Amino acid sequence: MKIRGIVVALGMALASGSAFAFHCPADMKKIDAAMAKNPKLSSAQMADIKKYRAEGESLHKAGKHQDSVDTLAKAMKILNIK
């Protein structure tokens, strides 16, 4: 019975990791779409967005999906993306 519980918990943990993996590209698309509209932002804000977008993509490719989501959220906040 204990082994079954461990297997279920492990399966849930792996499933949640996959969910984050698919969340990153969606956030990157939202950021790219907002940037394509040439938002009126300061040069410092634009630089921060580009930095967070690039860092988020790198983290995603490295398999660090929660860190990627958190980093991309910083860019989305500047762009006021919900």
Short mmCIF file of C-alpha atoms in Angstrom, two decimals:
data_model
loop_
_atom_site.label_atom_id
_atom_site.label_comp_id
_atom_site.label_asym_id
_atom_site.label_seq_id
_atom_site.Cartn_x
_atom_site.Cartn_y
_atom_site.Cartn_z
CA MET A 1 0.00 0.00 0.00
CA LYS A 2 2.85 2.39 0.80
CA ILE A 3 4.51 1.71 -2.54
CA ARG A 4 1.30 2.58 -4.34
CA GLY A 5 1.15 5.92 -2.53
CA ILE A 6 4.75 6.67 -3.44
CA VAL A 7 4.11 5.82 -7.10
CA VAL A 8 1.02 8.08 -7.17
CA ALA A 9 2.93 10.95 -5.54
CA LEU A 10 5.81 10.55 -7.97
CA GLY A 11 3.41 10.54 -10.92
CA MET A 12 1.76 13.74 -9.71
CA ALA A 13 5.13 15.43 -9.27
CA LEU A 14 6.15 14.54 -12.81
CA ALA A 15 2.82 15.73 -14.20
CA SER A 16 3.17 19.12 -12.51
CA GLY A 17 6.66 19.52 -13.99
CA SER A 18 5.22 18.92 -17.45
CA ALA A 19 2.59 21.57 -16.87
CA PHE A 20 5.27 24.16 -16.18
CA ALA A 21 7.17 23.07 -19.28
CA PHE A 22 4.21 24.01 -21.44
CA HIS A 23 3.53 27.24 -19.54
CA CYS A 24 6.87 28.84 -20.43
CA PRO A 25 6.38 28.93 -24.23
CA ALA A 26 2.88 30.38 -23.76
CA ASP A 27 4.29 33.19 -21.62
CA MET A 28 7.05 33.86 -24.16
CA LYS A 29 4.43 34.15 -26.92
CA LYS A 30 2.43 36.63 -24.84
CA ILE A 31 5.53 38.74 -24.27
CA ASP A 32 6.49 38.61 -27.96
CA ALA A 33 2.96 39.61 -29.00
CA ALA A 34 2.93 42.55 -26.60
CA MET A 35 6.36 43.70 -27.77
CA ALA A 36 5.23 43.51 -31.42
CA LYS A 37 2.66 46.21 -30.63
CA ASN A 38 5.50 48.65 -29.81
CA PRO A 39 4.38 49.53 -26.29
CA LYS A 40 5.26 52.96 -24.96
CA LEU A 41 7.90 52.09 -22.39
CA SER A 42 11.14 53.64 -21.27
CA SER A 43 14.39 52.31 -22.68
CA ALA A 44 15.19 50.86 -19.24
CA GLN A 45 11.87 48.97 -19.20
CA MET A 46 12.47 47.67 -22.72
CA ALA A 47 15.94 46.48 -21.71
CA ASP A 48 14.53 44.71 -18.63
CA ILE A 49 11.82 42.99 -20.69
CA LYS A 50 14.34 41.77 -23.25
CA LYS A 51 16.64 40.55 -20.46
CA TYR A 52 13.84 38.69 -18.64
CA ARG A 53 12.53 37.20 -21.91
CA ALA A 54 15.98 35.87 -22.88
CA GLU A 55 16.70 34.60 -19.37
CA GLY A 56 13.29 32.91 -19.20
CA GLU A 57 13.91 31.10 -22.47
CA SER A 58 17.35 29.95 -21.31
CA LEU A 59 15.92 28.64 -18.06
CA HIS A 60 13.15 26.84 -19.96
CA LYS A 61 15.70 25.14 -22.24
CA ALA A 62 17.71 24.15 -19.17
CA GLY A 63 14.64 22.44 -17.70
CA LYS A 64 14.25 24.97 -14.88
CA HIS A 65 10.61 25.63 -15.63
CA GLN A 66 9.52 27.23 -12.36
CA ASP A 67 12.45 29.65 -12.52
CA SER A 68 11.53 30.35 -16.15
CA VAL A 69 7.90 31.08 -15.29
CA ASP A 70 8.98 33.36 -12.44
CA THR A 71 11.42 35.27 -14.65
CA LEU A 72 8.96 35.63 -17.52
CA ALA A 73 6.38 36.91 -15.01
CA LYS A 74 8.66 39.90 -14.34
CA ALA A 75 8.54 40.86 -18.03
CA MET A 76 4.80 40.27 -18.14
CA LYS A 77 4.31 42.55 -15.13
CA ILE A 78 6.16 45.40 -16.85
CA LEU A 79 4.01 44.86 -19.95
CA ASN A 80 0.87 44.60 -17.78
CA ILE A 81 0.03 41.15 -19.17
CA LYS A 82 -2.38 39.19 -17.00
#
